[in-house]
Amino acid sequence: MYLSNPEQRQDAQRWFEDLRDRICAAFETIEDDHAGPGAERPPGRFVRTPWNRDGGGGGVMALMRDGRVFEKVGVNVSTVMGEFSDTFRHQVPGAADDPSFWASGISLVAHPRSPRVPTVHMNTRHIATTRSWFGGGADLTPMQDDAAAVAMFHKAFQECCDRHDPEFHHRFRDWCDRYFYLPHRGEPRGAGGIFYDTLERDFARDLSFSRDVGQTFLDIYPAIVRRRMDEPWSDEERQHQLVRRGRYVEFNLIHDRGTLFGLRTGGNIEAILMSLPPLAAWPGPE
Amino acid sequence: MYLSNPEQRQDAQRWFEDLRDRICAAFETIEDDHAGPGAERPPGRFVRTPWNRDGGGGGVMALMRDGRVFEKVGVNVSTVMGEFSDTFRHQVPGAADDPSFWASGISLVAHPRSPRVPTVHMNTRHIATTRSWFGGGADLTPMQDDAAAVAMFHKAFQECCDRHDPEFHHRFRDWCDRYFYLPHRGEPRGAGGIFYDTLERDFARDLSFSRDVGQTFLDIYPAIVRRRMDEPWSDEERQHQLVRRGRYVEFNLIHDRGTLFGLRTGGNIEAILMSLPPLAAWPGPE
């Protein structure tokens, strides 16, 4: 247990912003390089929209729409502070007696146009109450079987975790599998990845791990995208992708704690729901 | 307060099934008659799929997909019985001391292909515990401003309510407006209609009112559909419709008590989510 100081918090916030800038640049380079289906479109670009939060802080939404490779990507960085509500403070570590909090983080969801390129989610955050900790993770959602992409993703995060603690990968991969699960469908949301929370060893080590998670994402996901982005796809593959995206919507609106927390506490609605796919289908029973 | 007997319950169930048959026939006739956009497709037809519920009872899903006029329509009739769970019985009138229940009802959601034809929801049900009652309603969701359709719909249900009780329309229209509201968006789901629950005057009068609600729906909605189904529409209107349908998904997955109850108690997932639109969009901030 530790409590981060203002300088440390600024270091965390700067890292989230720096990671955002490098991810956006990497995704725009993919857009520039693309020569496959969709290359007749202009390369996608991120548009950044700042917003302020009532009560303290705010963030920047970075949104790419209608790119060549990416149909929609949202990258949010927000840094917010203030006091938790009376009902919520009892659910947050270290906030029961003092509702003050400070939180900064990055979250990303990418929805590629091609059904052969997996959807991905990545998030890391630093939160401080009377205690402070890091949390986050990354998980891959292929829209069709793609054992090679899944293996690449898990290997990258296994190596990332192993650089920090031999227990991490096992624990955080299991945690991810339990979290990204649709009980009403009896099926996982995707192929998993890692998920961690309340990591509170010491600030430097926890930031170092969280930086490595972000860097690992930046190393592996673009490689997975480039692998199959030039391949054409069929109408049937597209339709199946839209149905799988419907499952993504179901998870985010019914089960995702971050989404529900944001919706119920009056967060920025467009930032919260930026993760939803550009188009999704519910054709009925298969 | 009253407790319906087996013969009365069968009358209610038969009415729901009869209403379903007449609605399906009316919708299929609309499909046959259509000569506007989409007329090159074969006329849509309902496919019925029976299902059984673990614990007692079951239902029939009637689903029309990819019609000329209707992109997707689900009509469910289910009749289920058994015992409520310990946690749920305390939330249901008359079930705290005895968890036995019997419930039958019809629910319908229609998603027309044309953005100029409103989406609609209708539901009526009879529930018995140690008490028994009727509930239900109907509400219209135009995908663009259509004051004439909204006026037709409200007028029909005003007249329906007035045939039964001078207080009903005022009460049930307000109830509808409160229920079909998205707090996280700060906007109503649609144009409203009526919503009622725990109607327990006496069986004959409550069934009579619920029959009239169903009949009123059958009289007015096909008239609203036929009014503009032959008009062509633009890509912009279609895109706006897909965004509005996204709001429909948000309501059903985040707020709708029936959906959440079904999901959390292991109901038939395909029947519960039959209300979701065939295609919906979340392009990001407008």
PDB file of N, CA and C in Angstrom, chain A residues 41-123:
ATOM      1  N   ARG A  41     -10.627   4.871 -49.991  1.00  0.00           N
ATOM      2  CA  ARG A  41     -11.003   5.921 -49.045  1.00  0.00           C
ATOM      3  C   ARG A  41      -9.774   6.759 -48.679  1.00  0.00           C
ATOM      4  N   PRO A  42      -9.991   7.972 -48.170  1.00  0.00           N
ATOM      5  CA  PRO A  42      -8.856   8.698 -47.601  1.00  0.00           C
ATOM      6  C   PRO A  42      -8.403   8.005 -46.307  1.00  0.00           C
ATOM      7  N   PRO A  43      -7.113   8.063 -45.999  1.00  0.00           N
ATOM      8  CA  PRO A  43      -6.645   7.432 -44.761  1.00  0.00           C
ATOM      9  C   PRO A  43      -7.314   8.054 -43.547  1.00  0.00           C
ATOM     10  N   GLY A  44      -7.684   7.231 -42.591  1.00  0.00           N
ATOM     11  CA  GLY A  44      -8.366   7.713 -41.384  1.00  0.00           C
ATOM     12  C   GLY A  44      -7.457   8.568 -40.529  1.00  0.00           C
ATOM     13  N   ARG A  45      -8.054   9.548 -39.888  1.00  0.00           N
ATOM     14  CA  ARG A  45      -7.317  10.438 -38.987  1.00  0.00           C
ATOM     15  C   ARG A  45      -8.087  10.586 -37.682  1.00  0.00           C
ATOM     16  N   PHE A  46      -7.375  10.728 -36.583  1.00  0.00           N
ATOM     17  CA  PHE A  46      -8.030  10.967 -35.302  1.00  0.00           C
ATOM     18  C   PHE A  46      -8.457  12.418 -35.185  1.00  0.00           C
ATOM     19  N   VAL A  47      -9.631  12.624 -34.654  1.00  0.00           N
ATOM     20  CA  VAL A  47     -10.100  13.963 -34.297  1.00  0.00           C
ATOM     21  C   VAL A  47     -10.185  14.005 -32.776  1.00  0.00           C
ATOM     22  N   ARG A  48      -9.562  15.030 -32.185  1.00  0.00           N
ATOM     23  CA  ARG A  48      -9.529  15.105 -30.719  1.00  0.00           C
ATOM     24  C   ARG A  48     -10.539  16.129 -30.222  1.00  0.00           C
ATOM     25  N   THR A  49     -11.298  15.752 -29.214  1.00  0.00           N
ATOM     26  CA  THR A  49     -12.307  16.638 -28.633  1.00  0.00           C
ATOM     27  C   THR A  49     -12.117  16.684 -27.119  1.00  0.00           C
ATOM     28  N   PRO A  50     -11.714  17.833 -26.588  1.00  0.00           N
ATOM     29  CA  PRO A  50     -11.572  17.937 -25.139  1.00  0.00           C
ATOM     30  C   PRO A  50     -12.931  18.098 -24.468  1.00  0.00           C
ATOM     31  N   TRP A  51     -13.054  17.659 -23.250  1.00  0.00           N
ATOM     32  CA  TRP A  51     -14.295  17.842 -22.482  1.00  0.00           C
ATOM     33  C   TRP A  51     -13.926  18.078 -21.021  1.00  0.00           C
ATOM     34  N   ASN A  52     -14.789  18.798 -20.333  1.00  0.00           N
ATOM     35  CA  ASN A  52     -14.581  19.082 -18.916  1.00  0.00           C
ATOM     36  C   ASN A  52     -15.610  18.357 -18.090  1.00  0.00           C
ATOM     37  N   ARG A  53     -15.195  17.938 -16.917  1.00  0.00           N
ATOM     38  CA  ARG A  53     -16.108  17.217 -16.038  1.00  0.00           C
ATOM     39  C   ARG A  53     -16.625  18.154 -14.950  1.00  0.00           C
ATOM     40  N   ASP A  54     -17.942  18.150 -14.774  1.00  0.00           N
ATOM     41  CA  ASP A  54     -18.521  18.867 -13.627  1.00  0.00           C
ATOM     42  C   ASP A  54     -17.954  18.227 -12.369  1.00  0.00           C
ATOM     43  N   GLY A  55     -17.362  19.002 -11.513  1.00  0.00           N
ATOM     44  CA  GLY A  55     -16.817  18.436 -10.289  1.00  0.00           C
ATOM     45  C   GLY A  55     -15.305  18.357 -10.303  1.00  0.00           C
ATOM     46  N   GLY A  56     -14.681  18.494 -11.493  1.00  0.00           N
ATOM     47  CA  GLY A  56     -13.231  18.535 -11.521  1.00  0.00           C
ATOM     48  C   GLY A  56     -12.587  17.669 -12.578  1.00  0.00           C
ATOM     49  N   GLY A  57     -11.707  18.271 -13.363  1.00  0.00           N
ATOM     50  CA  GLY A  57     -10.956  17.534 -14.368  1.00  0.00           C
ATOM     51  C   GLY A  57     -11.693  17.423 -15.689  1.00  0.00           C
ATOM     52  N   GLY A  58     -11.264  16.472 -16.490  1.00  0.00           N
ATOM     53  CA  GLY A  58     -11.853  16.286 -17.810  1.00  0.00           C
ATOM     54  C   GLY A  58     -10.985  15.355 -18.623  1.00  0.00           C
ATOM     55  N   GLY A  59     -11.081  15.465 -19.931  1.00  0.00           N
ATOM     56  CA  GLY A  59     -10.307  14.562 -20.761  1.00  0.00           C
ATOM     57  C   GLY A  59     -10.332  14.972 -22.209  1.00  0.00           C
ATOM     58  N   VAL A  60      -9.746  14.109 -23.009  1.00  0.00           N
ATOM     59  CA  VAL A  60      -9.745  14.307 -24.455  1.00  0.00           C
ATOM     60  C   VAL A  60     -10.172  12.995 -25.094  1.00  0.00           C
ATOM     61  N   MET A  61     -11.237  13.073 -25.917  1.00  0.00           N
ATOM     62  CA  MET A  61     -11.626  11.933 -26.740  1.00  0.00           C
ATOM     63  C   MET A  61     -10.884  12.040 -28.064  1.00  0.00           C
ATOM     64  N   ALA A  62     -10.214  10.977 -28.461  1.00  0.00           N
ATOM     65  CA  ALA A  62      -9.627  10.937 -29.807  1.00  0.00           C
ATOM     66  C   ALA A  62     -10.390   9.877 -30.581  1.00  0.00           C
ATOM     67  N   LEU A  63     -11.012  10.282 -31.683  1.00  0.00           N
ATOM     68  CA  LEU A  63     -11.891   9.372 -32.419  1.00  0.00           C
ATOM     69  C   LEU A  63     -11.500   9.340 -33.888  1.00  0.00           C
ATOM     70  N   MET A  64     -11.258   8.124 -34.396  1.00  0.00           N
ATOM     71  CA  MET A  64     -11.091   7.945 -35.837  1.00  0.00           C
ATOM     72  C   MET A  64     -12.336   7.245 -36.364  1.00  0.00           C
ATOM     73  N   ARG A  65     -12.891   7.803 -37.439  1.00  0.00           N
ATOM     74  CA  ARG A  65     -14.082   7.194 -38.048  1.00  0.00           C
ATOM     75  C   ARG A  65     -13.823   6.933 -39.521  1.00  0.00           C
ATOM     76  N   ASP A  66     -14.440   5.849 -40.024  1.00  0.00           N
ATOM     77  CA  ASP A  66     -14.471   5.619 -41.471  1.00  0.00           C
ATOM     78  C   ASP A  66     -13.108   5.623 -42.118  1.00  0.00           C
ATOM     79  N   GLY A  67     -12.125   5.034 -41.428  1.00  0.00           N
ATOM     80  CA  GLY A  67     -10.810   4.907 -42.046  1.00  0.00           C
ATOM     81  C   GLY A  67     -10.800   3.784 -43.076  1.00  0.00           C
ATOM     82  N   ARG A  68      -9.613   3.544 -43.641  1.00  0.00           N
ATOM     83  CA  ARG A  68      -9.454   2.444 -44.597  1.00  0.00           C
ATOM     84  C   ARG A  68      -9.463   1.112 -43.869  1.00  0.00           C
ATOM     85  N   VAL A  69      -8.734   1.060 -42.770  1.00  0.00           N
ATOM     86  CA  VAL A  69      -8.572  -0.183 -41.996  1.00  0.00           C
ATOM     87  C   VAL A  69      -9.490  -0.165 -40.780  1.00  0.00           C
ATOM     88  N   PHE A  70      -9.571   0.999 -40.142  1.00  0.00           N
ATOM     89  CA  PHE A  70     -10.340   1.112 -38.904  1.00  0.00           C
ATOM     90  C   PHE A  70     -11.682   1.783 -39.181  1.00  0.00           C
ATOM     91  N   GLU A  71     -12.757   1.041 -38.896  1.00  0.00           N
ATOM     92  CA  GLU A  71     -14.092   1.619 -39.088  1.00  0.00           C
ATOM     93  C   GLU A  71     -14.379   2.622 -37.975  1.00  0.00           C
ATOM     94  N   LYS A  72     -13.862   2.354 -36.791  1.00  0.00           N
ATOM     95  CA  LYS A  72     -14.029   3.277 -35.661  1.00  0.00           C
ATOM     96  C   LYS A  72     -13.001   2.928 -34.589  1.00  0.00           C
ATOM     97  N   VAL A  73     -12.277   3.913 -34.122  1.00  0.00           N
ATOM     98  CA  VAL A  73     -11.375   3.734 -32.978  1.00  0.00           C
ATOM     99  C   VAL A  73     -11.588   4.895 -32.035  1.00  0.00           C
ATOM    100  N   GLY A  74     -11.805   4.608 -30.781  1.00  0.00           N
ATOM    101  CA  GLY A  74     -11.875   5.657 -29.766  1.00  0.00           C
ATOM    102  C   GLY A  74     -10.729   5.477 -28.776  1.00  0.00           C
ATOM    103  N   VAL A  75     -10.013   6.552 -28.507  1.00  0.00           N
ATOM    104  CA  VAL A  75      -8.973   6.533 -27.479  1.00  0.00           C
ATOM    105  C   VAL A  75      -9.260   7.688 -26.531  1.00  0.00           C
ATOM    106  N   ASN A  76      -9.585   7.369 -25.308  1.00  0.00           N
ATOM    107  CA  ASN A  76      -9.887   8.394 -24.311  1.00  0.00           C
ATOM    108  C   ASN A  76      -8.766   8.479 -23.291  1.00  0.00           C
ATOM    109  N   VAL A  77      -8.320   9.700 -23.006  1.00  0.00           N
ATOM    110  CA  VAL A  77      -7.495   9.921 -21.818  1.00  0.00           C
ATOM    111  C   VAL A  77      -8.273  10.885 -20.942  1.00  0.00           C
ATOM    112  N   SER A  78      -8.468  10.530 -19.697  1.00  0.00           N
ATOM    113  CA  SER A  78      -9.159  11.450 -18.792  1.00  0.00           C
ATOM    114  C   SER A  78      -8.430  11.504 -17.454  1.00  0.00           C
ATOM    115  N   THR A  79      -8.473  12.662 -16.844  1.00  0.00           N
ATOM    116  CA  THR A  79      -7.879  12.876 -15.521  1.00  0.00           C
ATOM    117  C   THR A  79      -8.926  13.644 -14.716  1.00  0.00           C
ATOM    118  N   VAL A  80      -9.481  12.966 -13.726  1.00  0.00           N
ATOM    119  CA  VAL A  80     -10.609  13.537 -12.992  1.00  0.00           C
ATOM    120  C   VAL A  80     -10.344  13.467 -11.494  1.00  0.00           C
ATOM    121  N   MET A  81     -10.954  14.378 -10.776  1.00  0.00           N
ATOM    122  CA  MET A  81     -10.754  14.401  -9.326  1.00  0.00           C
ATOM    123  C   MET A  81     -11.982  15.022  -8.667  1.00  0.00           C
ATOM    124  N   GLY A  82     -12.119  14.797  -7.365  1.00  0.00           N
ATOM    125  CA  GLY A  82     -13.265  15.340  -6.647  1.00  0.00           C
ATOM    126  C   GLY A  82     -13.615  14.419  -5.498  1.00  0.00           C
ATOM    127  N   GLU A  83     -14.923  14.247  -5.274  1.00  0.00           N
ATOM    128  CA  GLU A  83     -15.363  13.378  -4.186  1.00  0.00           C
ATOM    129  C   GLU A  83     -16.375  12.365  -4.725  1.00  0.00           C
ATOM    130  N   PHE A  84     -16.221  11.124  -4.315  1.00  0.00           N
ATOM    131  CA  PHE A  84     -17.198  10.105  -4.676  1.00  0.00           C
ATOM    132  C   PHE A  84     -18.517  10.363  -3.953  1.00  0.00           C
ATOM    133  N   SER A  85     -19.597   9.879  -4.544  1.00  0.00           N
ATOM    134  CA  SER A  85     -20.898   9.982  -3.884  1.00  0.00           C
ATOM    135  C   SER A  85     -20.917   9.077  -2.656  1.00  0.00           C
ATOM    136  N   ASP A  86     -21.865   9.347  -1.772  1.00  0.00           N
ATOM    137  CA  ASP A  86     -21.960   8.558  -0.547  1.00  0.00           C
ATOM    138  C   ASP A  86     -22.182   7.079  -0.825  1.00  0.00           C
ATOM    139  N   THR A  87     -22.971   6.783  -1.838  1.00  0.00           N
ATOM    140  CA  THR A  87     -23.226   5.366  -2.115  1.00  0.00           C
ATOM    141  C   THR A  87     -21.997   4.695  -2.718  1.00  0.00           C
ATOM    142  N   PHE A  88     -21.247   5.447  -3.536  1.00  0.00           N
ATOM    143  CA  PHE A  88     -20.148   4.825  -4.258  1.00  0.00           C
ATOM    144  C   PHE A  88     -18.878   4.682  -3.426  1.00  0.00           C
ATOM    145  N   ARG A  89     -18.669   5.608  -2.477  1.00  0.00           N
ATOM    146  CA  ARG A  89     -17.391   5.592  -1.767  1.00  0.00           C
ATOM    147  C   ARG A  89     -17.141   4.293  -1.022  1.00  0.00           C
ATOM    148  N   HIS A  90     -18.213   3.631  -0.626  1.00  0.00           N
ATOM    149  CA  HIS A  90     -18.041   2.384   0.120  1.00  0.00           C
ATOM    150  C   HIS A  90     -17.633   1.221  -0.775  1.00  0.00           C
ATOM    151  N   GLN A  91     -17.710   1.437  -2.078  1.00  0.00           N
ATOM    152  CA  GLN A  91     -17.298   0.378  -3.003  1.00  0.00           C
ATOM    153  C   GLN A  91     -15.858   0.560  -3.486  1.00  0.00           C
ATOM    154  N   VAL A  92     -15.221   1.677  -3.096  1.00  0.00           N
ATOM    155  CA  VAL A  92     -13.889   1.976  -3.619  1.00  0.00           C
ATOM    156  C   VAL A  92     -12.859   1.839  -2.496  1.00  0.00           C
ATOM    157  N   PRO A  93     -11.761   1.096  -2.751  1.00  0.00           N
ATOM    158  CA  PRO A  93     -10.746   0.941  -1.707  1.00  0.00           C
ATOM    159  C   PRO A  93     -10.269   2.299  -1.189  1.00  0.00           C
ATOM    160  N   GLY A  94     -10.199   2.433   0.123  1.00  0.00           N
ATOM    161  CA  GLY A  94      -9.631   3.633   0.736  1.00  0.00           C
ATOM    162  C   GLY A  94     -10.514   4.858   0.721  1.00  0.00           C
ATOM    163  N   ALA A  95     -11.775   4.722   0.298  1.00  0.00           N
ATOM    164  CA  ALA A  95     -12.636   5.905   0.180  1.00  0.00           C
ATOM    165  C   ALA A  95     -13.758   5.934   1.212  1.00  0.00           C
ATOM    166  N   ALA A  96     -13.847   4.924   2.048  1.00  0.00           N
ATOM    167  CA  ALA A  96     -14.979   4.844   2.978  1.00  0.00           C
ATOM    168  C   ALA A  96     -15.005   6.036   3.939  1.00  0.00           C
ATOM    169  N   ASP A  97     -13.834   6.410   4.448  1.00  0.00           N
ATOM    170  CA  ASP A  97     -13.788   7.501   5.431  1.00  0.00           C
ATOM    171  C   ASP A  97     -13.508   8.849   4.802  1.00  0.00           C
ATOM    172  N   ASP A  98     -12.909   8.853   3.611  1.00  0.00           N
ATOM    173  CA  ASP A  98     -12.564  10.106   2.929  1.00  0.00           C
ATOM    174  C   ASP A  98     -12.900   9.924   1.457  1.00  0.00           C
ATOM    175  N   PRO A  99     -13.933  10.617   0.964  1.00  0.00           N
ATOM    176  CA  PRO A  99     -14.403  10.354  -0.400  1.00  0.00           C
ATOM    177  C   PRO A  99     -13.575  11.032  -1.508  1.00  0.00           C
ATOM    178  N   SER A 100     -12.493  11.726  -1.134  1.00  0.00           N
ATOM    179  CA  SER A 100     -11.685  12.411  -2.153  1.00  0.00           C
ATOM    180  C   SER A 100     -10.999  11.388  -3.067  1.00  0.00           C
ATOM    181  N   PHE A 101     -10.941  11.706  -4.339  1.00  0.00           N
ATOM    182  CA  PHE A 101     -10.230  10.811  -5.251  1.00  0.00           C
ATOM    183  C   PHE A 101      -9.552  11.614  -6.350  1.00  0.00           C
ATOM    184  N   TRP A 102      -8.579  10.954  -6.970  1.00  0.00           N
ATOM    185  CA  TRP A 102      -7.904  11.453  -8.162  1.00  0.00           C
ATOM    186  C   TRP A 102      -7.733  10.238  -9.056  1.00  0.00           C
ATOM    187  N   ALA A 103      -8.043  10.366 -10.330  1.00  0.00           N
ATOM    188  CA  ALA A 103      -7.939   9.211 -11.231  1.00  0.00           C
ATOM    189  C   ALA A 103      -7.542   9.678 -12.613  1.00  0.00           C
ATOM    190  N   SER A 104      -6.638   8.949 -13.225  1.00  0.00           N
ATOM    191  CA  SER A 104      -6.229   9.248 -14.590  1.00  0.00           C
ATOM    192  C   SER A 104      -6.071   7.932 -15.322  1.00  0.00           C
ATOM    193  N   GLY A 105      -6.400   7.909 -16.602  1.00  0.00           N
ATOM    194  CA  GLY A 105      -6.255   6.660 -17.342  1.00  0.00           C
ATOM    195  C   GLY A 105      -6.441   6.841 -18.827  1.00  0.00           C
ATOM    196  N   ILE A 106      -6.097   5.784 -19.542  1.00  0.00           N
ATOM    197  CA  ILE A 106      -6.308   5.724 -20.989  1.00  0.00           C
ATOM    198  C   ILE A 106      -7.173   4.520 -21.282  1.00  0.00           C
ATOM    199  N   SER A 107      -8.122   4.660 -22.184  1.00  0.00           N
ATOM    200  CA  SER A 107      -8.883   3.490 -22.620  1.00  0.00           C
ATOM    201  C   SER A 107      -9.076   3.565 -24.121  1.00  0.00           C
ATOM    202  N   LEU A 108      -9.033   2.413 -24.743  1.00  0.00           N
ATOM    203  CA  LEU A 108      -9.078   2.332 -26.203  1.00  0.00           C
ATOM    204  C   LEU A 108      -9.916   1.144 -26.632  1.00  0.00           C
ATOM    205  N   VAL A 109     -10.765   1.337 -27.637  1.00  0.00           N
ATOM    206  CA  VAL A 109     -11.408   0.228 -28.328  1.00  0.00           C
ATOM    207  C   VAL A 109     -11.284   0.499 -29.820  1.00  0.00           C
ATOM    208  N   ALA A 110     -10.807  -0.510 -30.562  1.00  0.00           N
ATOM    209  CA  ALA A 110     -10.650  -0.382 -32.020  1.00  0.00           C
ATOM    210  C   ALA A 110     -11.560  -1.375 -32.724  1.00  0.00           C
ATOM    211  N   HIS A 111     -12.369  -0.868 -33.653  1.00  0.00           N
ATOM    212  CA  HIS A 111     -13.236  -1.719 -34.472  1.00  0.00           C
ATOM    213  C   HIS A 111     -12.765  -1.667 -35.922  1.00  0.00           C
ATOM    214  N   PRO A 112     -11.960  -2.643 -36.341  1.00  0.00           N
ATOM    215  CA  PRO A 112     -11.510  -2.671 -37.737  1.00  0.00           C
ATOM    216  C   PRO A 112     -12.689  -2.957 -38.683  1.00  0.00           C
ATOM    217  N   ARG A 113     -12.524  -2.494 -39.920  1.00  0.00           N
ATOM    218  CA  ARG A 113     -13.545  -2.750 -40.934  1.00  0.00           C
ATOM    219  C   ARG A 113     -13.566  -4.237 -41.320  1.00  0.00           C
ATOM    220  N   SER A 114     -12.389  -4.818 -41.456  1.00  0.00           N
ATOM    221  CA  SER A 114     -12.301  -6.206 -41.913  1.00  0.00           C
ATOM    222  C   SER A 114     -12.702  -7.187 -40.834  1.00  0.00           C
ATOM    223  N   PRO A 115     -13.573  -8.141 -41.174  1.00  0.00           N
ATOM    224  CA  PRO A 115     -13.907  -9.202 -40.208  1.00  0.00           C
ATOM    225  C   PRO A 115     -12.721 -10.103 -39.905  1.00  0.00           C
ATOM    226  N   ARG A 116     -11.663  -9.974 -40.716  1.00  0.00           N
ATOM    227  CA  ARG A 116     -10.481 -10.825 -40.494  1.00  0.00           C
ATOM    228  C   ARG A 116      -9.471 -10.169 -39.563  1.00  0.00           C
ATOM    229  N   VAL A 117      -9.758  -8.953 -39.138  1.00  0.00           N
ATOM    230  CA  VAL A 117      -8.865  -8.252 -38.209  1.00  0.00           C
ATOM    231  C   VAL A 117      -9.582  -8.129 -36.862  1.00  0.00           C
ATOM    232  N   PRO A 118      -8.984  -8.639 -35.795  1.00  0.00           N
ATOM    233  CA  PRO A 118      -9.677  -8.647 -34.497  1.00  0.00           C
ATOM    234  C   PRO A 118      -9.929  -7.250 -33.933  1.00  0.00           C
ATOM    235  N   THR A 119     -11.015  -7.141 -33.211  1.00  0.00           N
ATOM    236  CA  THR A 119     -11.301  -5.976 -32.374  1.00  0.00           C
ATOM    237  C   THR A 119     -10.427  -6.066 -31.122  1.00  0.00           C
ATOM    238  N   VAL A 120     -10.084  -4.916 -30.555  1.00  0.00           N
ATOM    239  CA  VAL A 120      -9.242  -4.941 -29.360  1.00  0.00           C
ATOM    240  C   VAL A 120      -9.676  -3.869 -28.374  1.00  0.00           C
ATOM    241  N   HIS A 121      -9.402  -4.135 -27.104  1.00  0.00           N
ATOM    242  CA  HIS A 121      -9.663  -3.179 -26.030  1.00  0.00           C
ATOM    243  C   HIS A 121      -8.401  -3.107 -25.170  1.00  0.00           C
ATOM    244  N   MET A 122      -8.015  -1.917 -24.767  1.00  0.00           N
ATOM    245  CA  MET A 122      -6.859  -1.724 -23.870  1.00  0.00           C
ATOM    246  C   MET A 122      -7.187  -0.575 -22.935  1.00  0.00           C
ATOM    247  N   ASN A 123      -6.770  -0.715 -21.676  1.00  0.00           N
ATOM    248  CA  ASN A 123      -7.051   0.314 -20.682  1.00  0.00           C
ATOM    249  C   ASN A 123      -5.999   0.206 -19.585  1.00  0.00           C
TER     250      ASN A 123
END
